[in-house]
Amino acid sequence: MTRIIDEQLSALLDGELPAEQESLLLRRLEREPELREKLARFGLIGELVRDASAPTSALVISERVSAAIAAESTTGQSDESPSVGFGFMGAGIAAMIALVVMFNLVGTGGTAYSPGINTVAGSVPAASGHEHGMAEDSVRLTRYLVSHAQYSNSTSRQLVNSHIAMAAATPGVWTSHE
Amino acid sequence: MSDTRHIFRGSKPRYCWLSIFLLLACNVMAQSPHDWLERMDGANEKFNYQGTLVHMCDGTMDIVRIVHRVDHGQVTERMTAQASGGRQIIRSTDKVMCILPDQKKVTVEQRNSSGSPMDSKIANFPSFSNINAQLYDISILGEDQIAERETIILAIHPADSFRFGYRLWLDHRTALPLKFELVDEAGRGLEQGVFTEIEFYESIPAEDVEPTLATDGFEWKRSAVVAIETQDDATADKPPGSGWRVEILPPGFKLTFAQSRLDTVATTTLDQLVYSDGLATISVFIEPEMAESAAVEGASKIGATNAFTTFRNGYLITAMGGVPLETARKAALSVSPR
């Protein structure tokens, strides 16, 4: 069963999942955080390509996803187990990914974290003054982003649109570089 | 969508001949990578479609349902996230509306038409056919199938570390990007989006891009932006507004648009200068520094969009774009009065 789901997630990322299966899978993704975590892990191109041993071309992303699926299968463990195929991704990182996915998908406005970046959100009770400033500043940056999007060309328009969607959904999603 | 007529579904026999004709036509018309870019550039204002986009960056994933309507060249787009109660963003030529059911908020930003060239050609936006070959190497990598449609894979590799590269999976028939990746100079993926399914229509009714969420009891925030002075003439010596310029930009970036406008809520003026090298775009925003401003100096990012904010002589200056942080930082720090 796990393997079938894995193959469906892989096909979804490749845009090759039949429509009837896709709608079912998307509904499951809405309901199941673990499944969203797994999809994010499969599609985590940034982490995948940072592995020096991995091929850098996006053309082989599906092969890498397949390899990840195979690696997961060889563990004989449950869906929640981190994949041994991603040696650079320990359980801690997997948990953080789950957190990030949760915050971004559920839109709680909480604090998310990803390696190397301080992410600040608006409704964190324990946030420092600086963090609150960052959260309030997100409104200004999002206003700028909407204006900037008006002048993006077709190469990057969809990406910028996605950023607007992210920013609108989670006011504190702008992150400050360390 | 019942009164819309479906087009471009290759699996339907009655469109078989049309498909073959279009396929042949595309092969003839789009031989070079630049031809593909030119076709892609116009696709947004030509085709009605709806689809599901899976977007990933920074270890996060979002699923967005997109309805894209074109009426006499005017684009209206409704994006609905599959989670968070189905938050919606509706963008049109003169308005951006965000409905956030999980926060019970609606924000509406109204723009006057002269200040909103969305989805219309900016007079001096560099043509894809004129992209400097010394800045980007553009090549066709091969073909692939995305969302049950044939695509051609275009690779755009930057010549230096001042800009990002792209990999685009362009639909054979429409040249719309069905999958896209932003990559750095080394070819490492930064961000990815893919349509897991997409359908094209001859027309889409206006009501299909209207909000579908009940907003009773929601907090509404409205703002309006009024263009004071707009100029899309890159050849002009003096851009509008208070006359700012960016002194340090990577090779190939030129001023393509400048505007000074009034935010009716903040009651301040905001100058925007837009620079482009034909692919990457940087916006530089300049507004008077307010005593109660919450602006934070330094670098920020969302996805692969980087921003750098600095204060100078009583002004708040921010450079932002789909470019590496260093490019945005240098641009912001080199802003000076003309």
Short mmCIF file of C-alpha atoms in Angstrom, two decimals:
data_model
loop_
_atom_site.label_atom_id
_atom_site.label_comp_id
_atom_site.label_asym_id
_atom_site.label_seq_id
_atom_site.Cartn_x
_atom_site.Cartn_y
_atom_site.Cartn_z
CA MET A 1 0.00 0.00 0.00
CA THR A 2 2.82 2.32 0.96
CA ARG A 3 4.56 1.68 -2.33
CA ILE A 4 1.40 2.48 -4.29
CA ILE A 5 1.03 5.78 -2.47
CA ASP A 6 4.71 6.55 -3.05
CA GLU A 7 4.33 5.90 -6.74
CA GLN A 8 1.24 8.10 -6.84
CA LEU A 9 3.12 10.93 -5.12
CA SER A 10 5.95 10.53 -7.59
CA ALA A 11 3.50 10.58 -10.51
CA LEU A 12 1.82 13.67 -9.04
CA LEU A 13 5.13 15.52 -8.98
CA ASP A 14 5.76 14.46 -12.56
CA GLY A 15 2.28 15.53 -13.59
CA GLU A 16 1.54 12.02 -14.74
CA LEU A 17 -1.13 10.94 -12.30
CA PRO A 18 -4.50 10.15 -13.94
CA ALA A 19 -7.12 12.77 -13.12
CA GLU A 20 -9.37 10.48 -11.09
CA GLN A 21 -6.45 9.32 -8.93
CA GLU A 22 -5.17 12.86 -8.59
CA SER A 23 -8.36 14.26 -7.09
CA LEU A 24 -8.42 11.43 -4.57
CA LEU A 25 -4.77 11.96 -3.72
CA LEU A 26 -5.18 15.73 -3.33
CA ARG A 27 -8.07 15.11 -0.93
CA ARG A 28 -5.87 12.76 1.08
CA LEU A 29 -3.10 15.38 1.08
CA GLU A 30 -5.50 17.92 2.54
CA ARG A 31 -6.37 15.55 5.37
CA GLU A 32 -3.05 13.86 6.12
CA PRO A 33 -0.05 15.92 7.28
CA GLU A 34 2.20 12.85 7.03
CA LEU A 35 1.41 12.50 3.37
CA ARG A 36 2.14 16.18 2.79
CA GLU A 37 5.42 15.73 4.59
CA LYS A 38 6.29 12.83 2.35
CA LEU A 39 5.40 14.76 -0.81
CA ALA A 40 7.46 17.72 0.33
CA ARG A 41 10.33 15.34 1.03
CA PHE A 42 10.08 13.83 -2.44
CA GLY A 43 9.86 17.22 -4.03
CA LEU A 44 12.50 18.79 -1.90
CA ILE A 45 14.66 19.70 -4.81
CA GLY A 46 16.72 22.15 -2.85
CA GLU A 47 17.79 19.50 -0.37
CA LEU A 48 18.19 16.84 -3.02
CA VAL A 49 20.49 18.81 -5.23
CA ARG A 50 22.56 20.06 -2.34
CA ASP A 51 23.72 16.47 -1.97
CA ALA A 52 27.01 16.61 -3.83
CA SER A 53 26.65 13.04 -4.94
CA ALA A 54 23.29 13.64 -6.54
CA PRO A 55 22.96 14.64 -10.18
CA THR A 56 22.11 18.30 -10.49
CA SER A 57 19.83 18.16 -13.48
CA ALA A 58 16.15 18.46 -12.82
CA LEU A 59 15.65 16.03 -15.62
CA VAL A 60 16.58 13.21 -13.31
CA ILE A 61 14.43 14.36 -10.43
CA SER A 62 12.05 11.49 -10.99
CA GLU A 63 14.89 9.02 -10.88
CA ARG A 64 15.97 10.48 -7.58
CA VAL A 65 12.41 10.31 -6.29
CA SER A 66 12.26 6.71 -7.46
CA ALA A 67 15.53 6.05 -5.66
CA ALA A 68 14.09 7.61 -2.55
CA ILE A 69 11.02 5.42 -2.86
CA ALA A 70 13.20 2.35 -3.29
CA ALA A 71 15.25 3.36 -0.29
CA GLU A 72 12.13 3.80 1.79
CA SER A 73 10.91 0.39 0.73
CA THR A 74 14.15 -1.28 1.75
CA THR A 75 13.82 0.04 5.26
CA GLY A 76 10.65 -1.96 5.76
CA GLN A 77 9.49 0.76 8.09
CA SER A 78 6.39 2.84 8.28
CA ASP A 79 5.61 5.98 6.27
CA GLU A 80 6.69 8.20 9.11
CA SER A 81 10.25 6.91 9.15
CA PRO A 82 12.86 9.16 7.59
CA SER A 83 14.20 7.77 4.36
CA VAL A 84 17.61 6.20 4.47
CA GLY A 85 17.94 7.37 0.86
CA PHE A 86 18.41 10.89 2.22
CA GLY A 87 21.43 10.42 4.40
CA PHE A 88 21.73 14.14 4.85
CA MET A 89 18.20 14.36 6.12
CA GLY A 90 17.96 13.06 9.64
CA ALA A 91 14.86 12.63 11.68
CA GLY A 92 15.25 16.13 13.04
CA ILE A 93 15.21 17.69 9.61
CA ALA A 94 12.26 15.53 8.61
CA ALA A 95 10.43 16.79 11.65
CA MET A 96 11.29 20.37 10.79
CA ILE A 97 10.04 19.85 7.27
CA ALA A 98 6.80 18.55 8.68
CA LEU A 99 6.60 21.68 10.83
CA VAL A 100 7.24 23.98 7.90
CA VAL A 101 4.69 22.17 5.77
CA MET A 102 2.16 22.33 8.57
CA PHE A 103 2.60 26.04 9.08
CA ASN A 104 2.49 26.84 5.43
CA LEU A 105 -0.42 24.63 4.57
CA VAL A 106 -2.49 25.16 7.66
CA GLY A 107 -1.61 28.84 7.87
CA THR A 108 -1.57 29.08 11.62
CA GLY A 109 0.69 32.08 11.57
CA GLY A 110 3.09 30.33 13.89
CA THR A 111 6.85 30.28 13.70
CA ALA A 112 8.44 28.07 11.11
CA TYR A 113 12.07 27.18 10.86
CA SER A 114 14.29 25.95 8.12
CA PRO A 115 18.04 25.43 8.29
CA GLY A 116 20.08 28.58 7.99
CA ILE A 117 17.18 30.97 7.98
CA ASN A 118 15.33 32.76 10.74
CA THR A 119 11.65 32.76 9.96
CA VAL A 120 9.47 35.15 11.87
CA ALA A 121 5.73 35.09 12.11
CA GLY A 122 3.31 37.60 13.50
CA SER A 123 1.40 35.78 16.18
CA VAL A 124 4.13 34.23 18.26
CA PRO A 125 3.55 35.18 21.91
CA ALA A 126 7.20 34.87 22.88
CA ALA A 127 8.56 36.78 19.91
CA SER A 128 11.13 39.47 20.60
CA GLY A 129 10.65 43.10 19.66
CA HIS A 130 12.84 42.58 16.65
CA GLU A 131 10.77 39.60 15.59
CA HIS A 132 7.55 41.56 15.96
CA GLY A 133 9.15 44.25 13.82
CA MET A 134 9.96 41.68 11.17
CA ALA A 135 6.39 40.41 11.22
CA GLU A 136 4.97 43.90 10.81
CA ASP A 137 7.51 44.59 8.10
CA SER A 138 6.20 41.56 6.22
CA VAL A 139 3.08 43.58 5.40
CA ARG A 140 5.23 46.24 3.73
CA LEU A 141 7.30 43.66 1.85
CA THR A 142 4.19 41.86 0.65
CA ARG A 143 2.77 45.18 -0.57
CA TYR A 144 5.99 45.68 -2.52
CA LEU A 145 5.84 42.12 -3.82
CA VAL A 146 2.37 42.68 -5.27
CA SER A 147 3.67 45.78 -7.07
CA HIS A 148 6.78 43.95 -8.22
CA ALA A 149 4.65 41.11 -9.61
CA GLN A 150 2.94 43.54 -11.95
CA TYR A 151 6.20 43.91 -13.81
CA SER A 152 7.46 40.33 -13.75
CA ASN A 153 7.77 38.76 -17.13
CA SER A 154 6.24 35.47 -18.11
CA THR A 155 9.36 33.53 -17.12
CA SER A 156 8.88 34.16 -13.45
CA ARG A 157 5.26 35.25 -13.19
CA GLN A 158 3.94 31.98 -11.82
CA LEU A 159 6.69 31.83 -9.21
CA VAL A 160 6.01 35.39 -8.06
CA ASN A 161 2.29 34.60 -7.95
CA SER A 162 3.07 31.66 -5.73
CA HIS A 163 5.09 33.93 -3.45
CA ILE A 164 2.16 36.33 -3.19
CA ALA A 165 -0.08 33.43 -2.27
CA MET A 166 2.39 32.36 0.41
CA ALA A 167 2.79 35.87 1.77
CA ALA A 168 -0.92 36.57 1.83
CA ALA A 169 -1.67 33.35 3.63
CA THR A 170 0.99 33.71 6.28
CA PRO A 171 1.92 37.32 7.07
CA GLY A 172 5.16 36.31 8.74
CA VAL A 173 6.37 34.03 5.99
CA TRP A 174 9.05 36.51 4.91
CA THR A 175 12.33 35.36 6.38
CA SER A 176 15.44 37.26 7.29
CA HIS A 177 18.80 36.03 6.12
CA GLU A 178 21.23 35.28 8.90
CA MET B 1 -17.83 25.77 -16.36
CA SER B 2 -20.76 24.11 -18.08
CA ASP B 3 -21.12 26.73 -20.80
CA THR B 4 -17.47 26.75 -21.70
CA ARG B 5 -16.10 24.78 -24.56
CA HIS B 6 -13.17 22.60 -23.88
CA ILE B 7 -10.21 22.83 -26.22
CA PHE B 8 -6.84 21.20 -26.58
CA ARG B 9 -7.80 17.83 -25.08
CA GLY B 10 -5.68 15.60 -27.24
CA SER B 11 -7.50 12.48 -26.19
CA LYS B 12 -10.72 13.59 -27.83
CA PRO B 13 -11.00 12.31 -31.42
CA ARG B 14 -12.89 15.32 -32.76
CA TYR B 15 -9.88 17.47 -32.04
CA CYS B 16 -7.40 15.04 -33.51
CA TRP B 17 -6.93 16.91 -36.77
CA LEU B 18 -6.75 20.23 -34.99
CA SER B 19 -4.11 18.78 -32.69
CA ILE B 20 -2.02 17.48 -35.57
CA PHE B 21 -2.27 20.81 -37.34
CA LEU B 22 -1.28 22.75 -34.25
CA LEU B 23 1.54 20.36 -33.51
CA LEU B 24 2.96 20.78 -37.00
CA ALA B 25 2.46 24.51 -36.81
CA CYS B 26 4.28 24.68 -33.51
CA ASN B 27 7.18 22.68 -34.84
CA VAL B 28 7.52 25.05 -37.73
CA MET B 29 7.05 28.21 -35.76
CA ALA B 30 9.15 27.42 -32.74
CA GLN B 31 12.43 26.09 -33.90
CA SER B 32 14.76 28.12 -31.72
CA PRO B 33 14.83 28.57 -27.95
CA HIS B 34 14.18 32.29 -28.42
CA ASP B 35 11.11 31.52 -30.49
CA TRP B 36 9.81 29.41 -27.63
CA LEU B 37 10.40 32.25 -25.18
CA GLU B 38 8.56 34.68 -27.41
CA ARG B 39 5.62 32.30 -27.66
CA MET B 40 5.63 31.80 -23.91
CA ASP B 41 5.61 35.55 -23.37
CA GLY B 42 2.31 35.93 -25.19
CA ALA B 43 0.64 32.80 -23.85
CA ASN B 44 -0.56 34.42 -20.64
CA GLU B 45 -2.78 36.87 -22.51
CA LYS B 46 -4.08 34.32 -25.01
CA PHE B 47 -5.30 31.24 -23.23
CA ASN B 48 -8.05 30.47 -20.78
CA TYR B 49 -7.25 27.60 -18.51
CA GLN B 50 -7.71 26.06 -15.11
CA GLY B 51 -5.36 23.70 -13.41
CA THR B 52 -3.73 22.50 -10.23
CA LEU B 53 -0.27 23.77 -9.41
CA VAL B 54 1.99 22.09 -6.87
CA HIS B 55 4.57 24.60 -5.66
CA MET B 56 7.65 23.74 -3.60
CA CYS B 57 10.37 25.85 -2.08
CA ASP B 58 12.38 25.96 1.13
CA GLY B 59 11.09 22.55 2.08
CA THR B 60 7.47 23.58 1.91
CA MET B 61 4.74 22.60 -0.47
CA ASP B 62 1.48 24.20 -1.46
CA ILE B 63 -1.28 23.07 -3.78
CA VAL B 64 -3.06 25.86 -5.62
CA ARG B 65 -6.05 25.67 -7.91
CA ILE B 66 -5.78 28.30 -10.65
CA VAL B 67 -8.52 29.66 -12.91
CA HIS B 68 -7.05 31.96 -15.57
CA ARG B 69 -9.46 34.00 -17.66
CA VAL B 70 -8.60 36.23 -20.59
CA ASP B 71 -11.15 38.68 -21.95
CA HIS B 72 -10.00 41.02 -24.72
CA GLY B 73 -6.43 40.69 -23.54
CA GLN B 74 -7.33 41.49 -19.93
CA VAL B 75 -6.36 38.77 -17.49
CA THR B 76 -8.20 37.84 -14.32
CA GLU B 77 -6.86 35.02 -12.22
CA ARG B 78 -8.25 33.26 -9.18
CA MET B 79 -5.86 31.19 -7.09
CA THR B 80 -7.33 28.95 -4.40
CA ALA B 81 -5.14 27.07 -1.95
CA GLN B 82 -6.31 23.56 -1.20
CA ALA B 83 -5.67 23.97 2.52
CA SER B 84 -6.38 26.67 5.12
CA GLY B 85 -10.07 26.66 4.31
CA GLY B 86 -9.35 27.47 0.68
CA ARG B 87 -7.73 30.90 0.93
CA GLN B 88 -8.18 32.80 -2.33
CA ILE B 89 -6.34 35.48 -4.25
CA ILE B 90 -8.05 37.19 -7.16
CA ARG B 91 -5.91 39.37 -9.38
CA SER B 92 -7.15 41.53 -12.19
CA THR B 93 -5.82 44.52 -14.04
CA ASP B 94 -6.90 46.98 -11.40
CA LYS B 95 -7.37 44.96 -8.23
CA VAL B 96 -5.73 42.38 -5.99
CA MET B 97 -8.03 40.70 -3.45
CA CYS B 98 -6.85 38.24 -0.80
CA ILE B 99 -9.43 36.26 1.17
CA LEU B 100 -7.99 34.52 4.20
CA PRO B 101 -10.73 32.39 5.77
CA ASP B 102 -8.41 31.02 8.44
CA GLN B 103 -7.74 34.58 9.61
CA LYS B 104 -11.23 35.89 8.76
CA LYS B 105 -9.69 38.73 6.75
CA VAL B 106 -10.11 40.22 3.32
CA THR B 107 -7.58 42.65 1.85
CA VAL B 108 -8.26 44.58 -1.32
CA GLU B 109 -5.73 46.76 -3.12
CA GLN B 110 -7.24 48.89 -5.83
CA ARG B 111 -5.08 50.44 -8.55
CA ASN B 112 -5.96 52.96 -11.16
CA SER B 113 -5.60 51.61 -14.66
CA SER B 114 -2.73 53.85 -15.67
CA GLY B 115 -0.67 52.50 -12.84
CA SER B 116 -1.27 48.86 -13.52
CA PRO B 117 0.23 47.39 -16.62
CA MET B 118 -0.33 43.83 -15.44
CA ASP B 119 -0.47 41.44 -18.34
CA SER B 120 -0.05 44.14 -20.93
CA LYS B 121 3.23 44.85 -22.60
CA ILE B 122 5.50 47.25 -20.85
CA ALA B 123 6.78 49.49 -23.60
CA ASN B 124 10.44 48.95 -22.96
CA PHE B 125 10.52 45.50 -21.50
CA PRO B 126 13.36 43.86 -23.40
CA SER B 127 12.26 41.42 -26.05
CA PHE B 128 13.17 37.80 -25.42
CA SER B 129 14.63 37.67 -28.90
CA ASN B 130 17.14 40.32 -27.88
CA ILE B 131 18.41 38.68 -24.72
CA ASN B 132 22.13 39.11 -24.55
CA ALA B 133 23.80 35.77 -25.25
CA GLN B 134 26.63 36.85 -22.97
CA LEU B 135 24.22 36.96 -20.04
CA TYR B 136 22.28 33.75 -20.57
CA ASP B 137 22.85 30.53 -22.44
CA ILE B 138 19.48 29.28 -23.65
CA SER B 139 19.07 25.79 -25.01
CA ILE B 140 16.49 23.09 -25.60
CA LEU B 141 17.21 20.06 -23.45
CA GLY B 142 14.62 17.72 -24.87
CA GLU B 143 10.99 16.78 -24.52
CA ASP B 144 8.90 15.50 -21.68
CA GLN B 145 5.29 14.92 -20.74
CA ILE B 146 3.70 16.99 -17.99
CA ALA B 147 0.06 16.73 -16.96
CA GLU B 148 -0.55 14.38 -19.89
CA ARG B 149 0.65 17.03 -22.33
CA GLU B 150 3.73 17.17 -24.50
CA THR B 151 6.30 19.74 -23.43
CA ILE B 152 9.66 20.98 -24.59
CA ILE B 153 12.31 21.57 -21.93
CA LEU B 154 14.08 24.89 -22.11
CA ALA B 155 17.20 25.54 -20.04
CA ILE B 156 18.28 29.11 -19.32
CA HIS B 157 21.69 29.20 -17.72
CA PRO B 158 23.09 32.46 -16.30
CA ALA B 159 26.62 33.46 -17.24
CA ASP B 160 27.38 34.87 -13.79
CA SER B 161 26.25 34.67 -10.19
CA PHE B 162 24.27 37.94 -10.32
CA ARG B 163 21.15 36.27 -11.65
CA PHE B 164 19.28 32.96 -11.47
CA GLY B 165 18.66 30.45 -14.20
CA TYR B 166 15.47 28.67 -15.20
CA ARG B 167 14.31 25.35 -16.49
CA LEU B 168 10.96 25.55 -18.19
CA TRP B 169 8.71 22.79 -19.47
CA LEU B 170 6.68 24.58 -22.16
CA ASP B 171 3.46 23.14 -23.49
CA HIS B 172 3.89 22.26 -27.19
CA ARG B 173 0.59 23.77 -28.19
CA THR B 174 0.35 26.90 -26.07
CA ALA B 175 3.95 27.50 -24.89
CA LEU B 176 2.59 27.96 -21.37
CA PRO B 177 5.09 26.78 -18.74
CA LEU B 178 3.58 23.62 -17.20
CA LYS B 179 6.60 23.07 -14.99
CA PHE B 180 9.27 25.54 -13.96
CA GLU B 181 12.36 25.52 -11.83
CA LEU B 182 14.48 28.35 -10.62
CA VAL B 183 18.13 27.34 -10.39
CA ASP B 184 21.29 29.02 -9.26
CA GLU B 185 24.47 29.48 -11.24
CA ALA B 186 25.60 25.93 -10.42
CA GLY B 187 22.32 24.48 -11.64
CA ARG B 188 21.05 23.71 -8.14
CA GLY B 189 17.27 23.86 -7.84
CA LEU B 190 15.90 26.65 -5.65
CA GLU B 191 12.22 26.44 -6.31
CA GLN B 192 9.84 24.37 -8.38
CA GLY B 193 6.26 24.48 -9.58
CA VAL B 194 4.38 21.93 -11.66
CA PHE B 195 0.87 21.75 -13.02
CA THR B 196 -0.36 18.30 -12.09
CA GLU B 197 -3.35 18.84 -14.32
CA ILE B 198 -4.46 21.62 -16.63
CA GLU B 199 -7.33 22.11 -19.04
CA PHE B 200 -7.76 24.82 -21.65
CA TYR B 201 -11.01 26.45 -22.66
CA GLU B 202 -12.14 28.75 -25.45
CA SER B 203 -13.70 30.98 -22.83
CA ILE B 204 -14.28 31.07 -19.12
CA PRO B 205 -17.29 32.91 -17.64
CA ALA B 206 -16.52 35.93 -15.49
CA GLU B 207 -18.25 34.32 -12.51
CA ASP B 208 -15.68 31.53 -12.51
CA VAL B 209 -13.00 33.97 -11.34
CA GLU B 210 -15.21 35.58 -8.72
CA PRO B 211 -14.60 34.79 -5.03
CA THR B 212 -16.37 31.65 -3.91
CA LEU B 213 -15.90 32.09 -0.18
CA ALA B 214 -18.49 33.58 2.15
CA THR B 215 -16.92 36.57 3.89
CA ASP B 216 -19.65 37.40 6.40
CA GLY B 217 -18.10 38.72 9.59
CA PHE B 218 -14.66 39.04 8.03
CA GLU B 219 -12.44 42.05 8.64
CA TRP B 220 -12.00 44.03 5.41
CA LYS B 221 -8.92 46.11 4.70
CA ARG B 222 -9.01 48.28 1.61
CA SER B 223 -6.27 50.39 0.15
CA ALA B 224 -5.87 52.25 -3.08
CA VAL B 225 -2.83 53.15 -5.06
CA VAL B 226 -3.01 56.17 -7.32
CA ALA B 227 -0.31 56.71 -9.90
CA ILE B 228 0.97 60.28 -9.80
CA GLU B 229 3.42 59.92 -12.60
CA THR B 230 4.15 56.89 -14.76
CA GLN B 231 6.79 56.36 -17.33
CA ASP B 232 7.66 53.27 -19.27
CA ASP B 233 10.21 54.90 -21.50
CA ALA B 234 13.63 53.51 -20.72
CA THR B 235 15.25 55.95 -23.06
CA ALA B 236 14.18 58.95 -21.03
CA ASP B 237 16.87 60.70 -19.06
CA LYS B 238 14.78 61.44 -16.02
CA PRO B 239 12.46 58.87 -14.52
CA PRO B 240 9.42 60.21 -12.67
CA GLY B 241 9.17 60.68 -8.95
CA SER B 242 11.84 62.34 -6.99
CA GLY B 243 14.55 61.37 -9.44
CA TRP B 244 16.40 58.39 -8.04
CA ARG B 245 18.77 56.10 -9.78
CA VAL B 246 20.52 52.81 -9.02
CA GLU B 247 24.22 53.06 -9.62
CA ILE B 248 25.37 49.46 -9.20
CA LEU B 249 23.57 46.81 -11.18
CA PRO B 250 24.92 43.71 -12.95
CA PRO B 251 25.64 44.00 -16.68
CA GLY B 252 22.56 44.00 -18.88
CA PHE B 253 20.05 45.50 -16.44
CA LYS B 254 18.20 48.51 -17.83
CA LEU B 255 15.45 50.73 -16.50
CA THR B 256 12.18 49.51 -17.98
CA PHE B 257 9.57 51.25 -15.86
CA ALA B 258 9.33 53.97 -13.24
CA GLN B 259 6.41 55.24 -11.26
CA SER B 260 5.64 57.59 -8.40
CA ARG B 261 2.38 56.85 -6.64
CA LEU B 262 0.30 57.68 -3.61
CA ASP B 263 -0.91 55.07 -1.17
CA THR B 264 -4.26 56.41 0.04
CA VAL B 265 -4.06 54.49 3.29
CA ALA B 266 -0.48 55.21 4.22
CA THR B 267 -0.80 58.72 2.68
CA THR B 268 2.80 58.58 1.52
CA THR B 269 4.37 58.58 -1.88
CA LEU B 270 6.14 55.51 -3.13
CA ASP B 271 8.57 55.50 -6.02
CA GLN B 272 9.21 52.28 -7.90
CA LEU B 273 12.00 51.77 -10.41
CA VAL B 274 11.97 48.52 -12.38
CA TYR B 275 15.14 47.17 -13.97
CA SER B 276 15.38 44.09 -16.16
CA ASP B 277 17.97 42.20 -18.14
CA GLY B 278 15.23 40.63 -20.23
CA LEU B 279 14.62 37.72 -17.88
CA ALA B 280 15.29 38.79 -14.31
CA THR B 281 13.50 41.81 -12.85
CA ILE B 282 14.49 44.00 -9.90
CA SER B 283 12.13 46.54 -8.37
CA VAL B 284 13.57 49.31 -6.23
CA PHE B 285 11.09 50.99 -3.87
CA ILE B 286 11.77 54.35 -2.24
CA GLU B 287 9.48 56.02 0.29
CA PRO B 288 9.94 58.59 3.04
CA GLU B 289 10.94 57.03 6.34
CA MET B 290 8.09 57.38 8.84
CA ALA B 291 8.72 57.71 12.55
CA GLU B 292 6.34 54.84 13.29
CA SER B 293 7.73 52.68 10.51
CA ALA B 294 8.20 49.00 11.41
CA ALA B 295 10.64 48.51 8.57
CA VAL B 296 13.64 46.36 9.41
CA GLU B 297 17.00 46.99 7.77
CA GLY B 298 18.69 44.03 6.10
CA ALA B 299 17.91 41.03 3.94
CA SER B 300 14.63 39.15 3.62
CA LYS B 301 13.37 36.44 1.35
CA ILE B 302 10.28 34.54 0.34
CA GLY B 303 10.93 31.57 -1.89
CA ALA B 304 13.62 32.69 -4.29
CA THR B 305 12.53 36.32 -4.17
CA ASN B 306 15.19 38.25 -2.28
CA ALA B 307 14.86 41.72 -0.81
CA PHE B 308 17.26 44.10 0.87
CA THR B 309 16.14 47.15 2.87
CA THR B 310 18.23 50.12 3.94
CA PHE B 311 17.66 53.62 5.30
CA ARG B 312 19.30 56.62 3.73
CA ASN B 313 18.83 60.37 4.27
CA GLY B 314 15.32 59.96 5.64
CA TYR B 315 14.20 57.48 3.00
CA LEU B 316 13.41 53.80 3.18
CA ILE B 317 14.93 51.97 0.22
CA THR B 318 14.20 48.35 -0.71
CA ALA B 319 15.42 46.37 -3.72
CA MET B 320 13.50 43.17 -4.50
CA GLY B 321 13.46 40.55 -7.21
CA GLY B 322 14.02 37.00 -8.34
CA VAL B 323 17.76 37.53 -8.15
CA PRO B 324 20.50 36.46 -5.72
CA LEU B 325 20.60 38.40 -2.46
CA GLU B 326 23.90 40.07 -3.36
CA THR B 327 22.37 41.60 -6.46
CA ALA B 328 19.46 43.04 -4.46
CA ARG B 329 21.80 44.27 -1.72
CA LYS B 330 24.10 46.12 -4.10
CA ALA B 331 21.16 47.68 -5.88
CA ALA B 332 19.59 48.96 -2.65
CA LEU B 333 22.86 50.32 -1.25
CA SER B 334 23.70 52.18 -4.46
CA VAL B 335 20.47 54.16 -4.78
CA SER B 336 21.15 57.89 -4.97
CA PRO B 337 19.32 61.04 -6.05
CA ARG B 338 19.84 61.96 -9.64
#
